Amino acid sequence: FVDQLCGIGLSSACGFGHIFQPDHEARARDAIRKYNKVTQPMDKRRPVDGQNHFFPGDSGITVCTYPHGKLKDGMTYATLVSSGFASPVVAGMLLDRNVAGALEIAGNVRKRHDGRHRSPWNEPECGLLYSRAMAHWNIYDQACGHTYDSVTAALSFDPRSNASNFKCFFILAEGWGNFSQTGPAGLPSGELQLSVLWGKIHL
């Protein structure tokens, strides 16, 4: 069930990290990647996505599956596929440092919105203005390993890829800009640069 761990987005963005046992969370997210994946044309043993919006070759993850058997009637939206439901799973996988799993799920979302059948500038599955799409921001946060506490004026980055030569955009309470780091793994030496492009920051 994709929503069993949806709170990880807010928790990780606030720097609290995992909510439950990290290894349990990681296994749960990888089970979603494994068991909830569907591809058009659908397997006859599994129902078509709840919104019937897949084109041939599209893949995604459904809200819920029952690999060991359904409990009574199951849930109403079990077969729904939406980019907004996928985002917390992807962000959580990045928190787990399961970059390959995160890229698989996120890659399927982007393939569905590559300009052939849908706009590449928007991901309006489950409604054009559906708030779940805001969860995409946390994918960015986790890819950058970005945490920020405006109360204590603490900012940190722990990029999940290209850590030896990394650059990203950041947004804080009163300003935004660019961050970059270069150096060997773990940064025993190297260079960090924080550039404010608008507003002001307090650290």
C-alpha positions as a printed NumPy array, in Angstrom:
array([[  0.   ,   0.   ,   0.   ],
       [  1.735,   3.183,  -1.158],
       [  0.305,   5.371,   1.626],
       [  1.694,   3.25 ,   4.449],
       [  4.87 ,   5.357,   4.309],
       [  3.695,   8.622,   2.716],
       [  4.612,  10.57 ,   5.862],
       [  8.287,  10.005,   5.112],
       [  8.22 ,  12.987,   2.747],
       [  7.533,  15.509,   5.495],
       [  9.64 ,  13.652,   8.045],
       [ 12.715,  13.561,   5.823],
       [ 12.279,  17.151,   4.636],
       [ 12.313,  18.258,   8.28 ],
       [ 15.464,  16.263,   8.942],
       [ 13.796,  13.627,  11.16 ],
       [ 14.675,  10.806,   8.769],
       [ 12.935,   7.44 ,   8.951],
       [  9.714,   7.128,  10.953],
       [  9.939,   3.378,  11.608],
       [ 12.831,   0.915,  11.545],
       [ 14.907,   1.938,   8.49 ],
       [ 15.329,  -1.63 ,   7.214],
       [ 11.591,  -2.289,   7.557],
       [ 10.783,   0.861,   5.602],
       [ 13.296,  -0.013,   2.901],
       [ 11.832,  -3.508,   2.476],
       [  8.29 ,  -2.125,   2.338],
       [  9.193,   0.36 ,  -0.391],
       [ 11.023,  -2.25 ,  -2.42 ],
       [  7.993,  -4.546,  -2.113],
       [  5.859,  -1.746,  -3.599],
       [  8.317,  -1.461,  -6.498],
       [  8.186,  -5.215,  -7.044],
       [  4.518,  -6.089,  -6.49 ],
       [  2.673,  -2.893,  -7.48 ],
       [  4.195,  -2.43 , -10.929],
       [  1.802,  -2.695, -13.87 ],
       [  2.423,  -2.285, -17.593],
       [  0.063,  -1.703, -20.52 ],
       [ -1.154,  -4.01 , -21.999],
       [ -2.089,  -5.323, -18.576],
       [ -1.684,  -8.895, -17.407],
       [ -5.142, -10.492, -17.673],
       [ -4.779, -11.685, -14.104],
       [ -4.532,  -8.097, -12.887],
       [ -7.027,  -5.233, -13.383],
       [ -6.304,  -2.227, -15.605],
       [ -5.257,   0.963, -13.832],
       [ -8.197,   2.603, -12.095],
       [ -8.189,   5.685, -14.326],
       [ -7.793,   3.803, -17.613],
       [ -5.242,   6.381, -18.765],
       [ -2.346,   4.123, -19.767],
       [ -1.096,   3.951, -23.338],
       [  0.657,   0.846, -24.742],
       [  4.075,   0.494, -23.144],
       [  3.263,   2.666, -20.095],
       [  4.35 ,   1.372, -16.687],
       [  3.641,   2.561, -13.165],
       [  2.843,   1.47 ,  -9.627],
       [ -0.687,   0.956,  -8.337],
       [ -1.921,   2.138,  -4.967],
       [ -2.278,  -1.333,  -3.503],
       [ -1.743,  -4.997,  -4.383],
       [ -2.33 ,  -8.239,  -2.528],
       [  0.563, -10.608,  -3.309],
       [ -0.615, -13.022,  -0.611],
       [ -4.356, -12.696,  -1.198],
       [ -6.938,  -9.914,  -0.872],
       [ -8.561,  -9.112,   2.466],
       [-12.333,  -9.29 ,   1.859],
       [-13.183,  -6.756,  -0.884],
       [ -9.908,  -4.901,  -0.62 ],
       [ -9.773,  -1.127,  -1.074],
       [-11.669,   1.001,  -3.607],
       [ -8.686,   2.68 ,  -5.254],
       [ -6.33 ,  -0.304,  -5.267],
       [ -5.71 ,  -0.174,  -9.035],
       [ -5.26 ,   3.587,  -9.385],
       [ -1.928,   4.733, -10.87 ],
       [ -0.827,   8.325, -10.28 ],
       [  2.496,  10.148, -10.291],
       [  1.606,  11.799,  -6.98 ],
       [  1.27 ,   8.418,  -5.28 ],
       [  4.657,   7.359,  -6.645],
       [  6.574,  10.401,  -5.362],
       [  6.72 ,   9.485,  -1.64 ],
       [  7.912,   6.008,  -2.597],
       [ 10.677,   7.441,  -4.794],
       [ 11.711,   9.98 ,  -2.144],
       [ 11.783,   7.263,   0.495],
       [ 13.967,   5.067,  -1.689],
       [ 16.431,   7.931,  -2.042],
       [ 16.429,   8.284,   1.737],
       [ 17.19 ,   4.522,   1.861],
       [ 19.963,   5.13 ,  -0.71 ],
       [ 18.187,   2.728,  -3.059],
       [ 18.977,   4.916,  -6.058],
       [ 18.355,   2.137,  -8.611],
       [ 14.832,   1.5  ,  -7.306],
       [ 14.067,   5.223,  -7.175],
       [ 15.244,   5.705, -10.757],
       [ 13.102,   2.797, -11.953],
       [  9.852,   4.206, -10.552],
       [ 10.639,   7.848, -11.364],
       [ 11.784,   6.818, -14.831],
       [  8.424,   5.207, -15.543],
       [  6.648,   8.432, -14.521],
       [  8.84 ,  10.484, -16.853],
       [  8.385,   8.03 , -19.728],
       [  4.622,   8.453, -19.41 ],
       [  5.116,  12.224, -19.704],
       [  7.78 ,  12.373, -22.379],
       [  5.718,  14.404, -24.863],
       [  4.375,  11.526, -26.981],
       [  0.991,  11.142, -25.279],
       [  1.131,  13.76 , -22.526],
       [  2.705,  17.122, -21.849],
       [  6.325,  16.829, -20.666],
       [  5.81 ,  19.974, -18.554],
       [  3.067,  18.679, -16.287],
       [  2.04 ,  15.406, -14.645],
       [ -1.73 ,  15.816, -14.186],
       [ -2.607,  12.239, -13.281],
       [ -5.401,  12.087, -10.7  ],
       [ -6.506,  15.624, -11.581],
       [ -4.715,  18.66 , -12.989],
       [ -4.453,  20.471,  -9.65 ],
       [ -4.295,  17.461,  -7.345],
       [ -2.12 ,  18.356,  -4.358],
       [ -0.29 ,  15.022,  -4.292],
       [  1.849,  16.253,  -7.176],
       [  3.498,  18.634,  -4.683],
       [  5.177,  15.507,  -3.263],
       [  7.499,  15.684,  -6.285],
       [  9.441,  18.386,  -4.442],
       [ 10.563,  15.83 ,  -1.866],
       [ 12.167,  13.724,  -4.597],
       [ 14.404,  16.706,  -5.275],
       [ 15.106,  17.207,  -1.56 ],
       [ 16.12 ,  13.587,  -1.105],
       [ 18.184,  13.442,  -4.302],
       [ 20.182,  16.371,  -2.904],
       [ 20.109,  15.021,   0.656],
       [ 18.823,  18.481,   1.569],
       [ 17.672,  19.236,   5.117],
       [ 16.964,  22.669,   6.565],
       [ 15.911,  23.952,   9.976],
       [ 15.065,  27.645,   9.952],
       [ 14.752,  27.757,  13.761],
       [ 18.323,  26.634,  14.4  ],
       [ 19.579,  28.035,  11.051],
       [ 20.973,  24.633,  10.037],
       [ 21.418,  23.545,   6.42 ],
       [ 22.967,  20.341,   5.078],
       [ 23.37 ,  18.39 ,   1.844],
       [ 24.106,  14.706,   1.306],
       [ 23.707,  14.076,  -2.451],
       [ 22.691,  10.596,  -3.583],
       [ 24.668,  10.803,  -6.832],
       [ 27.662,  12.685,  -8.26 ],
       [ 28.768,  13.572,  -4.744],
       [ 32.339,  14.288,  -5.852],
       [ 31.166,  16.988,  -8.258],
       [ 27.691,  18.083,  -7.215],
       [ 25.614,  21.218,  -7.736],
       [ 21.98 ,  21.984,  -6.919],
       [ 19.439,  24.742,  -6.451],
       [ 18.085,  25.38 ,  -2.934],
       [ 15.207,  27.332,  -1.407],
       [ 15.241,  28.52 ,   2.221],
       [ 12.922,  30.665,   4.33 ],
       [ 14.04 ,  34.053,   3.006],
       [ 16.079,  33.344,  -0.087],
       [ 17.337,  30.924,  -2.69 ],
       [ 20.503,  30.13 ,  -4.579],
       [ 22.99 ,  27.427,  -5.606],
       [ 25.056,  24.939,  -3.625],
       [ 28.052,  23.018,  -4.97 ],
       [ 30.608,  20.587,  -3.591],
       [ 33.671,  18.994,  -5.131],
       [ 36.092,  16.512,  -3.617],
       [ 36.634,  12.805,  -2.878],
       [ 34.014,  10.56 ,  -1.264],
       [ 33.129,  11.696,   2.239],
       [ 34.727,  15.082,   1.512],
       [ 37.809,  14.718,   3.731],
       [ 39.023,  17.529,   1.513],
       [ 37.497,  19.585,  -1.249],
       [ 35.436,  22.712,  -1.719],
       [ 31.92 ,  23.795,  -0.731],
       [ 30.232,  26.858,  -2.169],
       [ 26.884,  28.417,  -1.238],
       [ 25.718,  31.243,  -3.513],
       [ 22.704,  33.398,  -2.648],
       [ 20.934,  34.482,  -5.843],
       [ 17.95 ,  36.185,  -4.207],
       [ 17.007,  37.345,  -0.73 ],
       [ 19.077,  36.457,   2.312],
       [ 19.941,  33.388,   4.365],
       [ 20.915,  32.978,   8.011],
       [ 23.107,  30.039,   8.976]])
